Amino acid sequence: MRVRNAGRLAALVAATAVLGGCGKMPSLEIFKPGRPAPGANAAAAACVLIDTDMALDDARAVAAMVPTEKVKVIVATGGVTRPEYGASAAAHLVSTSRKPVRILVGQPSPAPTRPEWLARSRESAERLGYFLATTVPLDPPETYLAHEVDLALRSCESVDVLLLAPWSSFAVYGPEIGDRIERVIAQGLPPTGDGPLGFNCSYDLQTCRDMMDNEDLTPRITWVALPETADQSYVPGPDMFRGLATTGLPATVGVMMQINPTSVADGYIWDDTAALYWLYPDLFAKKEGHVEPVAPAAELKEHWRIAVNDAIERQH
């Protein structure tokens, strides 16, 4: 226990140094020339709304998306985190990017399931992988969520929704912005057939079923999943955060991934991959009712690092 606490303390000391501007600024050599800018593709809509329950893979997805400057609003929905705590974690993360993103407290599930792993994952995620000393609620859920989302997107003619959470909040704000939604990019496999439901559907099952019955919505949903043969190479670890810049948003994510490596490695690059589809669609191909990466895990992780580091490149 002392060793673990010492490791966390060392990581937090390092975070204070780099986030305070004491860390060495990254060499621009880390940004490889010749690669397309993250999100610079014809399919990407003008604006992005990220709907997230702020698990650690969500945090990494947010970190890759925010530097594009297309993310206008993040809605924290109940799931791995409670909405008010997930919103606080998102606000802390985004604040290190210097990007003006509206953070809204979304909806909890009216009848959530409680898988046995949830309590442990929630404790870590609500503290941003233990980057925060304790949980900090932002606000109660928005009374007028649909209106607040509409205000945050008032300058946007078209919107992509990156759906990394249960559908509880989308059911509230979706109708308000429906005529502007180009795509809903949802992590996981479509909830059809005899296969097990993903957490984002099973946690608020009735709302998920209602959304899947919406014939206007379903053609606009792109499901993004890892290959069925995904192995340990898709588990986040040092091979993912090495090479991140040592200041600002990249440093925050890097420290978050090192404070408690066990919690980070207890999963795959699930939501990271959904973000990468929006950022780099050429790395993916359609398979049955979803898309999945055709690039190896190492290449996905490299593109993720480039996208996160773009937060620093755009400042210079």
Short mmCIF file of C-alpha atoms in Angstrom, two decimals:
data_model
loop_
_atom_site.label_atom_id
_atom_site.label_comp_id
_atom_site.label_asym_id
_atom_site.label_seq_id
_atom_site.Cartn_x
_atom_site.Cartn_y
_atom_site.Cartn_z
CA MET A 1 0.00 0.00 0.00
CA ARG A 2 2.82 2.43 0.80
CA VAL A 3 4.46 1.72 -2.54
CA ARG A 4 1.22 2.35 -4.39
CA ASN A 5 0.60 5.62 -2.52
CA ALA A 6 4.17 6.71 -3.16
CA GLY A 7 3.67 6.07 -6.86
CA ARG A 8 0.52 8.15 -6.88
CA LEU A 9 2.27 10.95 -5.00
CA ALA A 10 5.16 10.95 -7.47
CA ALA A 11 2.77 11.09 -10.39
CA LEU A 12 0.89 14.01 -8.84
CA VAL A 13 4.14 15.88 -8.18
CA ALA A 14 5.11 15.36 -11.82
CA ALA A 15 1.67 16.57 -12.90
CA THR A 16 2.02 19.75 -10.86
CA ALA A 17 5.36 20.48 -12.50
CA VAL A 18 4.33 19.96 -16.11
CA LEU A 19 0.91 21.58 -15.77
CA GLY A 20 2.47 24.55 -14.05
CA GLY A 21 4.69 25.16 -17.05
CA CYS A 22 7.86 23.75 -15.52
CA GLY A 23 7.97 20.77 -17.84
CA LYS A 24 10.10 20.84 -20.94
CA MET A 25 8.12 22.02 -23.96
CA PRO A 26 7.75 19.33 -26.60
CA SER A 27 9.87 19.37 -29.69
CA LEU A 28 7.70 19.85 -32.75
CA GLU A 29 9.42 16.77 -34.15
CA ILE A 30 6.78 14.71 -32.34
CA PHE A 31 4.24 16.00 -34.84
CA LYS A 32 4.95 13.99 -37.94
CA PRO A 33 4.55 15.95 -41.19
CA GLY A 34 2.55 14.54 -44.05
CA ARG A 35 -0.23 13.08 -41.93
CA PRO A 36 -3.75 14.50 -42.29
CA ALA A 37 -4.80 16.76 -39.46
CA PRO A 38 -7.05 14.94 -36.98
CA GLY A 39 -10.67 15.41 -38.02
CA ALA A 40 -9.79 16.87 -41.42
CA ASN A 41 -12.04 14.62 -43.48
CA ALA A 42 -15.05 15.27 -45.66
CA ALA A 43 -17.43 13.24 -43.48
CA ALA A 44 -16.79 15.28 -40.32
CA ALA A 45 -19.62 17.65 -39.46
CA ALA A 46 -19.03 21.27 -38.57
CA CYS A 47 -19.49 20.74 -34.82
CA VAL A 48 -19.26 17.87 -32.35
CA LEU A 49 -21.21 17.01 -29.23
CA ILE A 50 -19.60 14.39 -27.00
CA ASP A 51 -22.01 12.42 -24.82
CA THR A 52 -19.93 10.59 -22.23
CA ASP A 53 -20.09 8.78 -18.92
CA MET A 54 -16.40 9.65 -18.40
CA ALA A 55 -14.90 6.22 -17.90
CA LEU A 56 -11.15 6.30 -18.48
CA ASP A 57 -11.49 5.34 -22.14
CA ASP A 58 -14.00 8.19 -22.50
CA ALA A 59 -11.44 10.57 -21.00
CA ARG A 60 -8.88 9.48 -23.57
CA ALA A 61 -11.45 9.91 -26.36
CA VAL A 62 -12.28 13.42 -25.14
CA ALA A 63 -8.56 14.28 -25.02
CA ALA A 64 -8.17 13.24 -28.66
CA MET A 65 -11.26 15.14 -29.85
CA VAL A 66 -11.03 18.47 -28.03
CA PRO A 67 -7.87 19.75 -29.79
CA THR A 68 -9.73 19.79 -33.14
CA GLU A 69 -11.65 22.83 -31.84
CA LYS A 70 -14.87 21.33 -33.24
CA VAL A 71 -16.13 20.07 -29.88
CA LYS A 72 -18.69 22.62 -28.70
CA VAL A 73 -20.38 20.79 -25.86
CA ILE A 74 -19.84 17.74 -23.64
CA VAL A 75 -22.82 16.14 -21.95
CA ALA A 76 -22.03 13.95 -18.93
CA THR A 77 -24.56 11.13 -18.76
CA GLY A 78 -25.06 8.61 -15.98
CA GLY A 79 -23.21 5.36 -16.52
CA VAL A 80 -19.76 4.47 -15.25
CA THR A 81 -19.85 7.86 -13.49
CA ARG A 82 -22.78 9.70 -12.01
CA PRO A 83 -23.63 12.73 -14.20
CA GLU A 84 -22.58 15.46 -11.77
CA TYR A 85 -19.26 13.77 -11.04
CA GLY A 86 -18.56 12.84 -14.64
CA ALA A 87 -19.16 16.46 -15.63
CA SER A 88 -16.65 17.62 -13.05
CA ALA A 89 -14.03 15.17 -14.32
CA ALA A 90 -14.66 16.33 -17.90
CA ALA A 91 -14.38 19.98 -16.88
CA HIS A 92 -11.03 19.40 -15.17
CA LEU A 93 -9.68 17.54 -18.19
CA VAL A 94 -10.88 20.04 -20.78
CA SER A 95 -9.61 23.00 -18.75
CA THR A 96 -6.03 21.93 -19.48
CA SER A 97 -6.68 22.23 -23.23
CA ARG A 98 -7.59 25.95 -23.15
CA LYS A 99 -10.52 25.20 -25.46
CA PRO A 100 -13.94 26.81 -24.88
CA VAL A 101 -16.14 23.73 -24.44
CA ARG A 102 -19.50 23.87 -22.64
CA ILE A 103 -19.86 21.12 -20.02
CA LEU A 104 -23.42 20.07 -19.19
CA VAL A 105 -24.68 17.70 -16.50
CA GLY A 106 -26.85 15.18 -18.29
CA GLN A 107 -29.36 12.57 -17.20
CA PRO A 108 -29.01 9.54 -14.93
CA SER A 109 -30.65 6.28 -15.92
CA PRO A 110 -34.14 5.92 -14.41
CA ALA A 111 -33.54 2.21 -13.78
CA PRO A 112 -29.81 1.46 -13.98
CA THR A 113 -28.25 -1.96 -13.88
CA ARG A 114 -25.39 -2.51 -11.46
CA PRO A 115 -22.75 -4.91 -12.79
CA GLU A 116 -20.30 -6.11 -10.18
CA TRP A 117 -17.36 -4.19 -11.65
CA LEU A 118 -19.14 -0.83 -11.65
CA ALA A 119 -18.34 0.37 -8.12
CA ARG A 120 -14.59 -0.06 -8.61
CA SER A 121 -14.59 1.59 -12.03
CA ARG A 122 -16.80 4.44 -10.83
CA GLU A 123 -14.45 5.30 -7.96
CA SER A 124 -11.54 5.65 -10.37
CA ALA A 125 -13.39 7.41 -13.20
CA GLU A 126 -15.10 10.03 -11.02
CA ARG A 127 -11.65 11.07 -9.80
CA LEU A 128 -10.24 11.09 -13.35
CA GLY A 129 -8.18 8.00 -12.75
CA TYR A 130 -7.27 9.30 -9.25
CA PHE A 131 -5.89 12.51 -10.75
CA LEU A 132 -8.35 14.31 -8.44
CA ALA A 133 -7.90 13.86 -4.71
CA THR A 134 -11.61 13.30 -4.22
CA THR A 135 -14.88 13.33 -6.12
CA VAL A 136 -16.23 16.80 -6.85
CA PRO A 137 -19.83 17.21 -8.07
CA LEU A 138 -20.29 19.96 -10.65
CA ASP A 139 -24.04 20.63 -10.54
CA PRO A 140 -27.32 18.74 -10.38
CA PRO A 141 -28.59 17.51 -13.77
CA GLU A 142 -29.63 20.32 -16.09
CA THR A 143 -33.30 21.24 -15.66
CA TYR A 144 -33.51 22.34 -19.29
CA LEU A 145 -30.92 20.05 -20.89
CA ALA A 146 -32.34 20.22 -24.43
CA HIS A 147 -32.39 24.01 -24.35
CA GLU A 148 -28.83 24.23 -23.00
CA VAL A 149 -27.56 21.86 -25.70
CA ASP A 150 -29.33 23.91 -28.36
CA LEU A 151 -27.72 27.11 -27.04
CA ALA A 152 -24.26 25.52 -27.02
CA LEU A 153 -24.72 24.51 -30.67
CA ARG A 154 -26.48 27.66 -31.85
CA SER A 155 -23.72 28.52 -34.36
CA CYS A 156 -23.63 24.99 -35.86
CA GLU A 157 -25.39 24.05 -39.07
CA SER A 158 -24.42 20.38 -38.75
CA VAL A 159 -23.52 18.25 -35.75
CA ASP A 160 -21.89 14.88 -35.16
CA VAL A 161 -22.74 13.25 -31.83
CA LEU A 162 -20.01 11.04 -30.38
CA LEU A 163 -22.11 8.75 -28.20
CA LEU A 164 -19.87 7.14 -25.55
CA ALA A 165 -22.54 6.71 -22.87
CA PRO A 166 -26.01 5.29 -22.29
CA TRP A 167 -28.78 6.95 -24.32
CA SER A 168 -30.47 8.63 -21.32
CA SER A 169 -29.42 12.20 -22.16
CA PHE A 170 -29.66 11.82 -25.93
CA ALA A 171 -33.33 10.94 -25.57
CA VAL A 172 -33.84 14.39 -24.00
CA TYR A 173 -31.77 16.65 -26.27
CA GLY A 174 -31.81 14.62 -29.49
CA PRO A 175 -35.22 15.84 -30.69
CA GLU A 176 -34.14 19.47 -30.11
CA ILE A 177 -31.18 19.24 -32.50
CA GLY A 178 -32.36 16.33 -34.64
CA ASP A 179 -32.57 18.27 -37.90
CA ARG A 180 -28.87 19.20 -37.58
CA ILE A 181 -27.49 15.79 -36.63
CA GLU A 182 -25.41 14.34 -39.45
CA ARG A 183 -24.23 11.22 -37.62
CA VAL A 184 -24.37 9.57 -34.25
CA ILE A 185 -21.09 7.70 -33.80
CA ALA A 186 -21.75 5.14 -31.09
CA GLN A 187 -19.21 2.88 -29.44
CA GLY A 188 -20.01 -0.82 -29.53
CA LEU A 189 -21.99 -3.25 -31.61
CA PRO A 190 -25.58 -2.55 -32.65
CA PRO A 191 -28.01 -4.03 -30.10
CA THR A 192 -29.46 -6.63 -32.46
CA GLY A 193 -29.27 -10.39 -32.72
CA ASP A 194 -28.57 -12.79 -29.89
CA GLY A 195 -25.26 -11.33 -28.72
CA PRO A 196 -24.83 -9.69 -25.29
CA LEU A 197 -25.76 -6.04 -25.01
CA GLY A 198 -22.98 -3.54 -24.48
CA PHE A 199 -22.95 -1.55 -21.26
CA ASN A 200 -24.15 1.67 -22.93
CA CYS A 201 -27.37 -0.06 -23.93
CA SER A 202 -27.89 -2.40 -20.99
CA TYR A 203 -27.37 0.29 -18.30
CA ASP A 204 -30.50 2.16 -19.45
CA LEU A 205 -32.17 -0.60 -21.43
CA GLN A 206 -35.59 0.91 -22.05
CA THR A 207 -34.19 4.17 -23.40
CA CYS A 208 -31.83 2.26 -25.66
CA ARG A 209 -34.74 0.24 -27.03
CA ASP A 210 -36.75 3.40 -27.60
CA MET A 211 -33.91 5.01 -29.53
CA MET A 212 -33.39 1.89 -31.66
CA ASP A 213 -37.09 1.98 -32.58
CA ASN A 214 -36.68 5.51 -33.97
CA GLU A 215 -36.67 4.94 -37.74
CA ASP A 216 -35.43 8.46 -38.43
CA LEU A 217 -32.45 8.06 -36.10
CA THR A 218 -31.12 4.56 -36.74
CA PRO A 219 -29.90 5.18 -40.33
CA ARG A 220 -27.68 7.94 -38.97
CA ILE A 221 -26.00 5.78 -36.32
CA THR A 222 -22.52 4.44 -37.06
CA TRP A 223 -21.48 1.76 -34.59
CA VAL A 224 -17.73 1.46 -33.97
CA ALA A 225 -16.27 -1.65 -32.36
CA LEU A 226 -12.94 -3.37 -31.92
CA PRO A 227 -12.28 -6.53 -33.92
CA GLU A 228 -13.66 -9.73 -32.44
CA THR A 229 -10.07 -10.97 -32.35
CA ALA A 230 -8.79 -7.97 -30.33
CA ASP A 231 -5.93 -9.08 -28.10
CA GLN A 232 -3.70 -7.53 -25.43
CA SER A 233 -2.23 -5.11 -27.96
CA TYR A 234 -5.51 -3.16 -27.65
CA VAL A 235 -5.03 -2.67 -23.90
CA PRO A 236 -3.81 0.85 -23.02
CA GLY A 237 -0.43 1.06 -21.36
CA PRO A 238 3.00 2.70 -21.57
CA ASP A 239 3.11 2.08 -25.32
CA MET A 240 0.17 4.48 -25.56
CA PHE A 241 1.22 7.41 -23.40
CA ARG A 242 4.94 7.48 -24.20
CA GLY A 243 5.50 10.34 -26.61
CA LEU A 244 2.79 12.59 -25.20
CA ALA A 245 3.87 16.18 -24.74
CA THR A 246 4.82 17.10 -21.17
CA THR A 247 2.53 20.07 -20.69
CA GLY A 248 -1.16 20.92 -20.81
CA LEU A 249 -3.75 18.40 -21.95
CA PRO A 250 -1.31 15.70 -23.14
CA ALA A 251 0.51 15.79 -19.80
CA THR A 252 -2.78 15.53 -17.91
CA VAL A 253 -3.76 12.40 -19.81
CA GLY A 254 -0.28 10.94 -19.45
CA VAL A 255 -0.30 11.40 -15.68
CA MET A 256 -3.88 10.08 -15.46
CA MET A 257 -2.71 6.88 -17.14
CA GLN A 258 0.24 6.44 -14.77
CA ILE A 259 -1.25 7.14 -11.32
CA ASN A 260 -2.98 3.77 -11.17
CA PRO A 261 -1.84 1.67 -14.15
CA THR A 262 -3.94 -1.30 -12.99
CA SER A 263 -7.23 0.57 -13.52
CA VAL A 264 -6.07 1.80 -16.93
CA ALA A 265 -5.04 -1.66 -18.08
CA ASP A 266 -8.35 -3.14 -16.92
CA GLY A 267 -9.95 -2.55 -20.30
CA TYR A 268 -9.37 -1.90 -23.98
CA ILE A 269 -9.25 1.16 -26.20
CA TRP A 270 -13.03 1.05 -26.64
CA ASP A 271 -14.17 4.68 -26.70
CA ASP A 272 -10.75 5.80 -27.91
CA THR A 273 -11.51 3.84 -31.08
CA ALA A 274 -14.87 5.55 -31.60
CA ALA A 275 -13.09 8.92 -31.42
CA LEU A 276 -10.41 7.69 -33.81
CA TYR A 277 -13.09 6.77 -36.34
CA TRP A 278 -14.25 10.39 -36.39
CA LEU A 279 -10.66 11.64 -36.50
CA TYR A 280 -9.20 9.15 -39.01
CA PRO A 281 -11.96 7.24 -40.87
CA ASP A 282 -9.43 5.81 -43.36
CA LEU A 283 -8.17 3.52 -40.58
CA PHE A 284 -11.55 1.74 -40.53
CA ALA A 285 -13.72 -0.44 -42.74
CA LYS A 286 -17.33 -1.56 -42.61
CA LYS A 287 -18.09 -5.03 -41.26
CA GLU A 288 -21.69 -6.20 -41.12
CA GLY A 289 -23.63 -3.65 -39.04
CA HIS A 290 -20.64 -1.71 -37.72
CA VAL A 291 -17.20 -0.40 -38.62
CA GLU A 292 -13.98 -1.58 -37.06
CA PRO A 293 -10.29 -0.68 -37.42
CA VAL A 294 -8.25 -2.25 -40.17
CA ALA A 295 -5.06 -0.68 -38.83
CA PRO A 296 -3.13 -2.56 -36.11
CA ALA A 297 -3.44 -1.48 -32.49
CA ALA A 298 0.01 0.15 -32.49
CA GLU A 299 -1.00 2.42 -35.36
CA LEU A 300 -4.26 3.34 -33.66
CA LYS A 301 -2.37 4.30 -30.52
CA GLU A 302 0.11 6.38 -32.52
CA HIS A 303 -2.70 8.30 -34.20
CA TRP A 304 -4.31 8.84 -30.79
CA ARG A 305 -1.07 10.38 -29.49
CA ILE A 306 -0.85 12.67 -32.52
CA ALA A 307 -4.43 13.82 -31.94
CA VAL A 308 -3.85 14.53 -28.23
CA ASN A 309 -0.56 16.30 -28.88
CA ASP A 310 -2.35 18.52 -31.38
CA ALA A 311 -3.59 20.47 -28.34
CA ILE A 312 -0.01 21.75 -27.96
CA GLU A 313 0.78 22.12 -31.65
CA ARG A 314 -2.16 24.50 -32.10
CA GLN A 315 -0.73 26.77 -29.39
CA HIS A 316 2.55 27.36 -31.30
#
